[in-house]
Coordinates of C-alpha atoms in Angstrom, one line a residue:
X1 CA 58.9 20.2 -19.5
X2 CA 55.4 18.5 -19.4
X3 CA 57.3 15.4 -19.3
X4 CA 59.3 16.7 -16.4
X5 CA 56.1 17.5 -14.6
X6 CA 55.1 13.7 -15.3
X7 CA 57.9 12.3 -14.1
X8 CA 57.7 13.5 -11.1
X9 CA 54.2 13.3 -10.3
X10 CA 55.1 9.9 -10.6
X11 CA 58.1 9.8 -7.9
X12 CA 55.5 11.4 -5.8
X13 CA 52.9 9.3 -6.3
X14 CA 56.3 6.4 -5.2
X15 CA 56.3 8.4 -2.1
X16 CA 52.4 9.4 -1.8
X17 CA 49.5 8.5 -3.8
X18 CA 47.8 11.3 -1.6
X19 CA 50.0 13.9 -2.6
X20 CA 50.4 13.3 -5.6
X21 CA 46.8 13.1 -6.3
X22 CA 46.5 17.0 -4.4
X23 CA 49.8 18.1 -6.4
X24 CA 48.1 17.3 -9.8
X25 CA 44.7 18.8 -8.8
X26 CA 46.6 22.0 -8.0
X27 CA 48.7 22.2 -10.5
X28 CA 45.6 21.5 -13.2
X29 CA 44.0 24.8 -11.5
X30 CA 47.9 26.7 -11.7
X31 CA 48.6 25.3 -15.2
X32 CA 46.1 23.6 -17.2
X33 CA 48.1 22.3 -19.7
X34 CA 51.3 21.6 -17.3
X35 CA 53.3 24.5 -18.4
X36 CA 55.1 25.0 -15.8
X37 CA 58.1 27.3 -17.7
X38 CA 55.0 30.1 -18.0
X39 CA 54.2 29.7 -14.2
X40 CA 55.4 32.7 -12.4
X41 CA 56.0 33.8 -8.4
X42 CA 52.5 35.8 -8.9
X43 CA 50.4 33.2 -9.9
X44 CA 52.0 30.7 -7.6
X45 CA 51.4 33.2 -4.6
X46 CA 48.0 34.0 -5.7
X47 CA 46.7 30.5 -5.5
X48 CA 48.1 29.7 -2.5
X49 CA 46.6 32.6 -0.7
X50 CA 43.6 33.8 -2.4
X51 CA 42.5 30.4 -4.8
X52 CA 43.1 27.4 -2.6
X53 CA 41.0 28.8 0.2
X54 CA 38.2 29.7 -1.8
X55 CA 37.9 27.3 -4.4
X56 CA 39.0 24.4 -2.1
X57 CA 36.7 24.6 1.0
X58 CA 37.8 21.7 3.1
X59 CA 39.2 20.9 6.5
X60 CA 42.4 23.0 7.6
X61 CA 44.6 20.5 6.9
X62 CA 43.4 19.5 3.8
X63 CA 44.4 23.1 2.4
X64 CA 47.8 22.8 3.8
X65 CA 48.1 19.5 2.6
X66 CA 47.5 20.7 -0.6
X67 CA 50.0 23.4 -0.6
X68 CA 52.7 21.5 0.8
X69 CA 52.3 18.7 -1.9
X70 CA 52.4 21.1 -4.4
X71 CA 55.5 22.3 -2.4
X72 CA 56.8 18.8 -2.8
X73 CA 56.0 18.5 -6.3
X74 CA 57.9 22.1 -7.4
X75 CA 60.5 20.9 -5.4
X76 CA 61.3 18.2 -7.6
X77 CA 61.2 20.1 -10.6
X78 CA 63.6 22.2 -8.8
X79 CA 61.4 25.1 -8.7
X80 CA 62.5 26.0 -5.4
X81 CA 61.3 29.5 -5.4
X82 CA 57.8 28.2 -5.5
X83 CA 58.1 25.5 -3.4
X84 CA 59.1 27.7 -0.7
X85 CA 55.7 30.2 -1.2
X86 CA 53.7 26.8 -1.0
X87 CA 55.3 25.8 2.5
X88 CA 55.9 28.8 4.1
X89 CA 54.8 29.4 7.8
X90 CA 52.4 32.6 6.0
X91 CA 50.8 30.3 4.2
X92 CA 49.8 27.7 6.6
X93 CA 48.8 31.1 8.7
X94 CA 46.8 31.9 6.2
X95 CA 44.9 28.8 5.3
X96 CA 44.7 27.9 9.4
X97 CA 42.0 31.1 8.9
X98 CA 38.8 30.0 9.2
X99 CA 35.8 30.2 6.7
X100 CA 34.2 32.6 8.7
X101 CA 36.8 35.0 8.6
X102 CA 36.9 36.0 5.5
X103 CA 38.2 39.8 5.8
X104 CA 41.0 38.8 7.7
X105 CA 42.1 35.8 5.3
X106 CA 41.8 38.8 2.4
X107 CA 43.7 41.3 4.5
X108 CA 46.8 38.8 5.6
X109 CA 46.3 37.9 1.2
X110 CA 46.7 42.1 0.4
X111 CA 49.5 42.3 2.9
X112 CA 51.4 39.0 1.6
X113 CA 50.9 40.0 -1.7
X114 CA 52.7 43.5 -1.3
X115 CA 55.5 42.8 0.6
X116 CA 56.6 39.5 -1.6
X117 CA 56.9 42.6 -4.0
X118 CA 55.8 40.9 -7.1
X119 CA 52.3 42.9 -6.3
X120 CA 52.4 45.8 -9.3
X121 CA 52.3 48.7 -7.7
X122 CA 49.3 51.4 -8.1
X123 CA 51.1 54.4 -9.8
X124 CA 50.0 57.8 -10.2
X125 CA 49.5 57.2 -13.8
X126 CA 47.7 53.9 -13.4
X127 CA 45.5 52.6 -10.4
X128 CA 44.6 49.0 -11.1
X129 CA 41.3 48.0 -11.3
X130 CA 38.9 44.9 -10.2
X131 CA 36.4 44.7 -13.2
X132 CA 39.3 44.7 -15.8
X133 CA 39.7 43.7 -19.2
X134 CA 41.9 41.6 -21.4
X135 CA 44.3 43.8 -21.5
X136 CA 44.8 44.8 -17.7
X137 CA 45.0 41.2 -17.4
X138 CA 47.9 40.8 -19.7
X139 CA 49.5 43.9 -18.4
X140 CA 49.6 43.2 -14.6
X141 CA 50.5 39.3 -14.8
X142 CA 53.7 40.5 -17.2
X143 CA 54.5 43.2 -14.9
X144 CA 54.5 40.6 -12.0
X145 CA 56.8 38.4 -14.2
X146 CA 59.2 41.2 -14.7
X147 CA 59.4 42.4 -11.1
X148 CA 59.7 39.0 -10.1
X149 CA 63.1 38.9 -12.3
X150 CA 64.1 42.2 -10.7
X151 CA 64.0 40.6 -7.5
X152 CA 65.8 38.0 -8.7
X153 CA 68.4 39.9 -10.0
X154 CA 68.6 42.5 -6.7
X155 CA 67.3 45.4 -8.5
X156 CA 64.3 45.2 -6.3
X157 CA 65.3 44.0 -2.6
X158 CA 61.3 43.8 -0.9
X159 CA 61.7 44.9 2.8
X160 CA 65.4 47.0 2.4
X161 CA 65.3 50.7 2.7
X162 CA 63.8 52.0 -0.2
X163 CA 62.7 49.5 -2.0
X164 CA 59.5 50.0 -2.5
X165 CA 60.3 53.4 -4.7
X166 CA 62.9 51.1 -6.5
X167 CA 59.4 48.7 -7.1
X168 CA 57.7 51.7 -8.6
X169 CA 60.3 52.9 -10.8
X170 CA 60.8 49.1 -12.2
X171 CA 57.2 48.8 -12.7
X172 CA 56.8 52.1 -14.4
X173 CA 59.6 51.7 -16.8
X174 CA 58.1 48.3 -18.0
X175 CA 54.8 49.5 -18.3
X176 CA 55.9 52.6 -20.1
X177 CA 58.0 50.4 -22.9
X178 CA 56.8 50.7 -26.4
X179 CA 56.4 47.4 -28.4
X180 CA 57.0 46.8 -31.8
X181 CA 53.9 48.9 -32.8
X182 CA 54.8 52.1 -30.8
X183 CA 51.8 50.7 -28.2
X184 CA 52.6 50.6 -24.4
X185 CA 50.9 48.4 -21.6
X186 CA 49.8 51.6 -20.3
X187 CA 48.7 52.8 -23.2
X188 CA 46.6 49.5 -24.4
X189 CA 45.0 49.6 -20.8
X190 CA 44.4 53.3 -21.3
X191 CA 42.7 52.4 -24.8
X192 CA 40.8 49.5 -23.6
X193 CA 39.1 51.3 -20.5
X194 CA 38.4 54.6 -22.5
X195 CA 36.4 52.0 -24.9
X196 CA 34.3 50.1 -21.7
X197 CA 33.9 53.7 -20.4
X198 CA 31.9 54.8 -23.2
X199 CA 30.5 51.7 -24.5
X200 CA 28.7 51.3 -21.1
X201 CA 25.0 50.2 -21.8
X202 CA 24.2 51.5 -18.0
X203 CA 25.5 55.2 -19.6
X204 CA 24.2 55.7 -22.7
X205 CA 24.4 59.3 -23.1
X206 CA 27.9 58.6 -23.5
X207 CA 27.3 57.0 -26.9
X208 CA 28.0 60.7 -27.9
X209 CA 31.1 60.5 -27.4
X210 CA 32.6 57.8 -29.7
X211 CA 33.8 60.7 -32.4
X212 CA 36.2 61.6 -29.5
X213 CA 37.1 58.7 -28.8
X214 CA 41.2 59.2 -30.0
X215 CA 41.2 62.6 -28.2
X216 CA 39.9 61.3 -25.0
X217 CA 42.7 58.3 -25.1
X218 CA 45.3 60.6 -25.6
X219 CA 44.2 63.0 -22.7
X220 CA 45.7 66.5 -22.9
X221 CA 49.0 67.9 -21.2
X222 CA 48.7 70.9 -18.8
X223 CA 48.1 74.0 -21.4
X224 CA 50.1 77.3 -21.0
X225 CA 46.5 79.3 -20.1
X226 CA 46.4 77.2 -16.9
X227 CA 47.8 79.6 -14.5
X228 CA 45.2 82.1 -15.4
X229 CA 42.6 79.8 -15.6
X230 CA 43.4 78.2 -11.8
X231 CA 44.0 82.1 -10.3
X232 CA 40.4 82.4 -8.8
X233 CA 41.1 78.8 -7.4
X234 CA 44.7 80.1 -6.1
X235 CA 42.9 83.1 -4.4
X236 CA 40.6 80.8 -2.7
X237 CA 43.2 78.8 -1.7
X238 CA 45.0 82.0 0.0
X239 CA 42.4 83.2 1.5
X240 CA 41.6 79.6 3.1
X241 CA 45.3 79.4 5.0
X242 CA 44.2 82.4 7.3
X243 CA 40.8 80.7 6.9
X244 CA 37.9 82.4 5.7
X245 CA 34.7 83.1 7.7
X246 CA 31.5 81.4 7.4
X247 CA 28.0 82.1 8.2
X248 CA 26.4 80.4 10.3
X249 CA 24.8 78.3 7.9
X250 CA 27.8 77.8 5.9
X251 CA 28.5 80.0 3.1
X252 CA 31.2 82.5 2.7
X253 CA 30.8 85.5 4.5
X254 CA 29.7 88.0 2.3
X255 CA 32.8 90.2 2.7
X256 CA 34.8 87.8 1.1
X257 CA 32.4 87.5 -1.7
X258 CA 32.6 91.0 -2.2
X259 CA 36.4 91.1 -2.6
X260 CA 36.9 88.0 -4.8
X261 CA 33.8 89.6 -6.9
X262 CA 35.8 92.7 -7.1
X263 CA 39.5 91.1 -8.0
X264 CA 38.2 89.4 -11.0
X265 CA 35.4 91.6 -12.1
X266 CA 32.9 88.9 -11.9
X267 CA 29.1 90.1 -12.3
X268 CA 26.3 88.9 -9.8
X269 CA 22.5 89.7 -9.7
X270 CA 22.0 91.7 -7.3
X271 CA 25.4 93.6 -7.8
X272 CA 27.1 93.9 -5.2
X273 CA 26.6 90.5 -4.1
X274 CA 24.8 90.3 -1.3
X275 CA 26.1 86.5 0.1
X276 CA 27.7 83.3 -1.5
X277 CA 24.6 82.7 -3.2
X278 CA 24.6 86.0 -5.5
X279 CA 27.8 84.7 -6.8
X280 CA 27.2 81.6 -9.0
X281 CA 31.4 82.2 -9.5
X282 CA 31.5 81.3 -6.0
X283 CA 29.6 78.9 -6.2
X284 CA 31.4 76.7 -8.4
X285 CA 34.5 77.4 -6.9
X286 CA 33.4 76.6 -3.5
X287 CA 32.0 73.7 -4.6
X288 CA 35.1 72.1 -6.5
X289 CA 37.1 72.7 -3.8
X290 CA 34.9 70.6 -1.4
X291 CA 34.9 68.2 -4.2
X292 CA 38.7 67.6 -4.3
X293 CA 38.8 67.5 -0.5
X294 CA 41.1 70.8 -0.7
X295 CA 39.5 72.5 2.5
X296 CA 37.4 71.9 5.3
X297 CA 34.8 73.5 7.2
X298 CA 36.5 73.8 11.1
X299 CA 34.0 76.0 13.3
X300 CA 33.2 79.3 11.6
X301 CA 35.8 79.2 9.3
X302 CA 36.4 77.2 5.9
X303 CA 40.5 76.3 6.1
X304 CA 42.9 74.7 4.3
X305 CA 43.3 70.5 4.9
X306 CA 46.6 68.9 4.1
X307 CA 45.9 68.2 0.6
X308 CA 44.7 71.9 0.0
X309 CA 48.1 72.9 1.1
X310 CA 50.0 70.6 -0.9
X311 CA 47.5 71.9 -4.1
X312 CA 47.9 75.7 -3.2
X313 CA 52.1 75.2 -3.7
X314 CA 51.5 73.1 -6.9
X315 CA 50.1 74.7 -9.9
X316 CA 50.5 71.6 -12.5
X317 CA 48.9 69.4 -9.5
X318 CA 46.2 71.6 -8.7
X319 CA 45.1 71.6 -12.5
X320 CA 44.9 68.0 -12.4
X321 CA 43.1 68.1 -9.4
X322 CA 40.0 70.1 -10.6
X323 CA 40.0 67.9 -13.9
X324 CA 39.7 65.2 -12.4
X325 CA 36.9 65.6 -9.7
X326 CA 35.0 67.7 -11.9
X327 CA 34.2 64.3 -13.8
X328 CA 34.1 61.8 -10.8
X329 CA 31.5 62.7 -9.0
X330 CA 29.2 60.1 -9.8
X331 CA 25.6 59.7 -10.6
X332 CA 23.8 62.4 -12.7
X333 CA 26.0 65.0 -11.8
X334 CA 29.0 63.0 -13.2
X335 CA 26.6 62.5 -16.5
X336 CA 26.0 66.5 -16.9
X337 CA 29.5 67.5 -16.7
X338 CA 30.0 64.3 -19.5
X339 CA 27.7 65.5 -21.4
X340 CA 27.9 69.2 -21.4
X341 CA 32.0 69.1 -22.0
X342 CA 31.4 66.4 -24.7
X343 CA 29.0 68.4 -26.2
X344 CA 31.5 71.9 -26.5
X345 CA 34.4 69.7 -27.7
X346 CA 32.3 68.4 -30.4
X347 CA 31.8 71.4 -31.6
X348 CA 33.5 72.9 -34.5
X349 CA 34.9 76.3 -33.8
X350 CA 32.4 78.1 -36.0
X351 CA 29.4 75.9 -36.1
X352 CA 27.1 75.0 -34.0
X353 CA 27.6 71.6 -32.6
X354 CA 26.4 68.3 -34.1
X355 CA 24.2 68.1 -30.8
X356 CA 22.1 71.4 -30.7
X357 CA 19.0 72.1 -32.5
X358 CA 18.1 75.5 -34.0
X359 CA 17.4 77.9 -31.2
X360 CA 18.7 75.6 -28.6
X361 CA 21.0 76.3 -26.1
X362 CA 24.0 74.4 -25.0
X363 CA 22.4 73.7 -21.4
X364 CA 19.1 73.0 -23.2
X365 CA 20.6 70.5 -25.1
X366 CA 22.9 68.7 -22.5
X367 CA 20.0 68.7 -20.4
X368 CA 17.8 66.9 -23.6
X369 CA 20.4 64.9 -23.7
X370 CA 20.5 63.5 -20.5
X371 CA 16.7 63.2 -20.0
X372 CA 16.8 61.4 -23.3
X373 CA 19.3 58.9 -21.6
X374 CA 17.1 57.8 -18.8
X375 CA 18.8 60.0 -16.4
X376 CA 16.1 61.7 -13.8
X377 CA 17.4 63.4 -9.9
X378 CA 18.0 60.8 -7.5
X379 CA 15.2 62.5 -5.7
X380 CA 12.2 63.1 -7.9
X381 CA 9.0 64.7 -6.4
X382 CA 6.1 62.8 -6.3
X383 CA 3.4 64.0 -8.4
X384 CA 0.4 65.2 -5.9
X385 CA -2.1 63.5 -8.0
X386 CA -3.2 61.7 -10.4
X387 CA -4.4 64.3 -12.9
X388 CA -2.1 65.3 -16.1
X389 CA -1.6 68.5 -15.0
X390 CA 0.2 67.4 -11.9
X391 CA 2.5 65.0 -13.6
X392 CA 3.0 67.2 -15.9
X393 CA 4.6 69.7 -13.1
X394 CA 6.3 67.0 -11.4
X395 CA 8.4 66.3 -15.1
X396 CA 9.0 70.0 -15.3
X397 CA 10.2 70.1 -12.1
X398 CA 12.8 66.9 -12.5
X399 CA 13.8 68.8 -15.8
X400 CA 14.5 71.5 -13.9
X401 CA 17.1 69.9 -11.8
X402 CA 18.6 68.1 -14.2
X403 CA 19.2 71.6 -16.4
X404 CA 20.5 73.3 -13.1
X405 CA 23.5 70.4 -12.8
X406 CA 24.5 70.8 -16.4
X407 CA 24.4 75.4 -15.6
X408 CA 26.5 74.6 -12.0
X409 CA 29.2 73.1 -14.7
X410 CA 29.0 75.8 -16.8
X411 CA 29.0 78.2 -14.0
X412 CA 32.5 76.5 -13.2
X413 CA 33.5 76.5 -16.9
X414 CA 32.9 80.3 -17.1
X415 CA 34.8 81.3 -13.8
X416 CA 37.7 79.9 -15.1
X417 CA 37.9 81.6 -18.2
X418 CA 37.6 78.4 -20.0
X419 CA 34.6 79.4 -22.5
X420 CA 34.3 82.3 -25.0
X421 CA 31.3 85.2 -24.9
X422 CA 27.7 83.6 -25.6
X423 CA 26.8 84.3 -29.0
X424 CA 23.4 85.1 -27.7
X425 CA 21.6 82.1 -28.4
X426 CA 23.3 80.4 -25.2
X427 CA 26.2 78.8 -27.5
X428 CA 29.6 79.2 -26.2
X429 CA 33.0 77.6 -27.3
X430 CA 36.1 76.5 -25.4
X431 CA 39.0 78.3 -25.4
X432 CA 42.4 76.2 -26.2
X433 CA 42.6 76.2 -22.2
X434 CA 39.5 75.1 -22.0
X435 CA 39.5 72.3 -24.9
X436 CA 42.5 71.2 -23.4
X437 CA 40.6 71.3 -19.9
X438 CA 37.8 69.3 -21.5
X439 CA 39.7 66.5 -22.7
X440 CA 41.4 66.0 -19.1
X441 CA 38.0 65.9 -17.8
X442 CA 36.8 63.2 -19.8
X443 CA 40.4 61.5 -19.9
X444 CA 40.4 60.9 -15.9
X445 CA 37.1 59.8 -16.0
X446 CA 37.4 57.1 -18.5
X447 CA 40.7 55.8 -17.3
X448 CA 39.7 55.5 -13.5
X449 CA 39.6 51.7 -12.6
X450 CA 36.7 50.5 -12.8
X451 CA 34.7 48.7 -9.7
X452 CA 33.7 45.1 -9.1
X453 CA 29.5 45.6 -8.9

């Protein structure tokens, strides 16, 4: 085929040393090596689009010219596919954009890109990332390729009725299909960000987590504990569609403390609870729900938002939601909740954890082990002077906060039934909900795409 591509760089260069000169300059960017069988409708679209504006910042018409020799050029390899992305009216619309407007030029790429339907989809299973790996590279250019021959074939028709659940379907099927070594796309993606995620050198009290490395990989399927576990979340979530009074500052009224302290038997100091803040259950639970955007505070009253509804009629869904914002939080409260669920899933069920020290509790230690990380409140106080003694309570009091983020997950751990009884030395295990809970936790954390910084 290379000799293909020569021969008619040559007939163009007959026709237009000019063009032909442009057509080789883009297809050396396209295909170093002139392999133009591997080229595909994704790679062709994304340099049109994205590469040839940014990487080629000339006049106008020296960008279109570009394109439409390269146009010229697949055109006689027959390649008429490509020939048509390079001259199509989009893409002169898009390279007529000028330098100095570059969010439009990237918003016209985005929509281009998803309605040529060769864009993988984001599935529920897989959001694709911008700071990716070798893998995810690999992944989504083959998934392009393949949905490219779906279109082709008309198993995916972009812009008829329905197609874009046809899209998903295709893409998930591919990416879902085992190799020769039992090994997915997914799950090689999976694998490879689970392995960035805790090899971070910006997170090192992750390092701690490499023994569970396979476990977190292979995530952890709703357990059959999760109904009981998620029925002080359920209650909430009732109580939420009539709306539930607030204070004025905010909390839960104290009535509704008092009944949801009652229901599950919870114990608060002083007892009866007095308001929201007697009840660390309440706390939590309050909290989590804010987190996963499941109600909203409208007036006096704390309600239910769309999602909240959608999570109160699905069980399986709402489990996955509180795994998965109990671990995205970001910044040092992300890290406690990393730390401390790493820390119980580490542990054996009758000893005492690879991470604790004698006399130690499990908060004492997650907080050590953050502190010995490099991780401090985003916020903390400025010592008062510049003796020892006021440093020295400054320290404290940044330990202090640090230890009260890793307790606020524990807090949350214990409502749900997910830890056993203290053995009175602060050490607690997880149930089999609660391992299983654990290992979610981490799971969606690690396999969230990562950002471009």
């Amino acid at each position: 085929m290379r000799e293909a591509v020569a021969s008619a760089l040559a007939e163009l260069a007959g026709r237009d040393e000019r063009a032909a000169g442009s057509a080789r300059q883009a297809l050396d960017t396209l295909s170093p090596e002139h392999d133009v069988e591997r080229l595909t409708q994704y790679a062709v679209q994304r340099f049109c689009w994205f590469e040839l504006p940014a990487r080629f910042p000339r006049s106008v018409d020296d960008r279109v010219f570009t394109a439409r020799s390269l146009g010229t050029l697949f055109s006689l390899l027959e390649l008429h596919r490509y020939a048509q992305v390079c001259s199509a009216p989009e893409t002169v619309a898009l390279l007529s954009i000028g330098d100095d407007d570059h969010g439009t030029r990237l918003a016209l790429y985005e929509r281009l890109m998803w309605e040529s339907g060769v864009e993988p989809p984001d599935l529920p299973e897989l959001t694709w990332g911008g700071a990716v790996g070798d893998a995810e590279i690999r992944a989504r250019h083959e998934t392009a390729a393949a949905l490219e021959l779906a279109i082709t074939v008309g198993d995916v028709r972009p812009g008829k009725h329905g197609w874009r659940t046809a899209q998903e379907r295709f893409a998930r099927s591919f990416l879902t299909q085992p190799d020769r070594r039992g090994l997915s796309h997914l799950d090689r993606i999976r694998e490879e960000r689970v392995r960035a995620w805790i090899g971070s050198s910006v997170h090192p009290h992750r390092q701690r987590l490499w023994p569970l490395v396979g476990q977190i990989i292979a995530g952890a399927d709703v357990p059959r504990g999760a109904d009981t576990a998620l029925a002080p979340l359920r209650a909430l979530l009732d109580l939420a569609a009539d709306g539930i009074v607030l204070t004025q500052i905010g909390y839960i009224a104290p009535g509704v403390v008092r009944q949801m302290c009652a229901d599950f038997g919870w114990h608060t100091s002083p007892d009866p609870p007095r308001s929201e803040t007697d009840a660390t259950q309440l706390i939590a639970l309050h909290q989590v729900l804010r987190g996963m955007r499941a109600v909203r505070r409208s007036g006096r009253r704390l309600v239910l938002t769309r999602r909240g509804r959608q999570l109160r009629e699905d069980p399986e869904a709402l489990w996955w939601a509180v795994t998965e914002t109990l671990c995205r939080t970001g910044g040092i409260e992300q890290a406690a909740a990393e730390t401390l669920l790493g820390l119980l899933l580490a542990r054996s069920p009758q000893g005492a954890g690879s991470h604790a020290r004698r006399g130690e509790s499990d908060v004492v230690t997650a907080e050590r082990v953050l502190t010995e990380s490099g991780w401090v409140p985003a916020e903390v106080p400025v010592s008062a002077g510049r003796h020892a003694a006021a440093r020295r309570r400054t320290a404290e009091t940044a330990s202090d906060q640090v230890r009260a983020l890793v307790m606020a997950v524990g807090w949350l751990l214990e409502t749900l039934g997910l830890l056993t009884e203290d053995d009175g030395e602060g050490h607690r295990e997880l149930t089999a909900p609660g391992r299983a809970f654990a290992i979610a936790c981490l799971h969606k954390s690690a396999v969230a795409p990562r950002a471009v910084v």
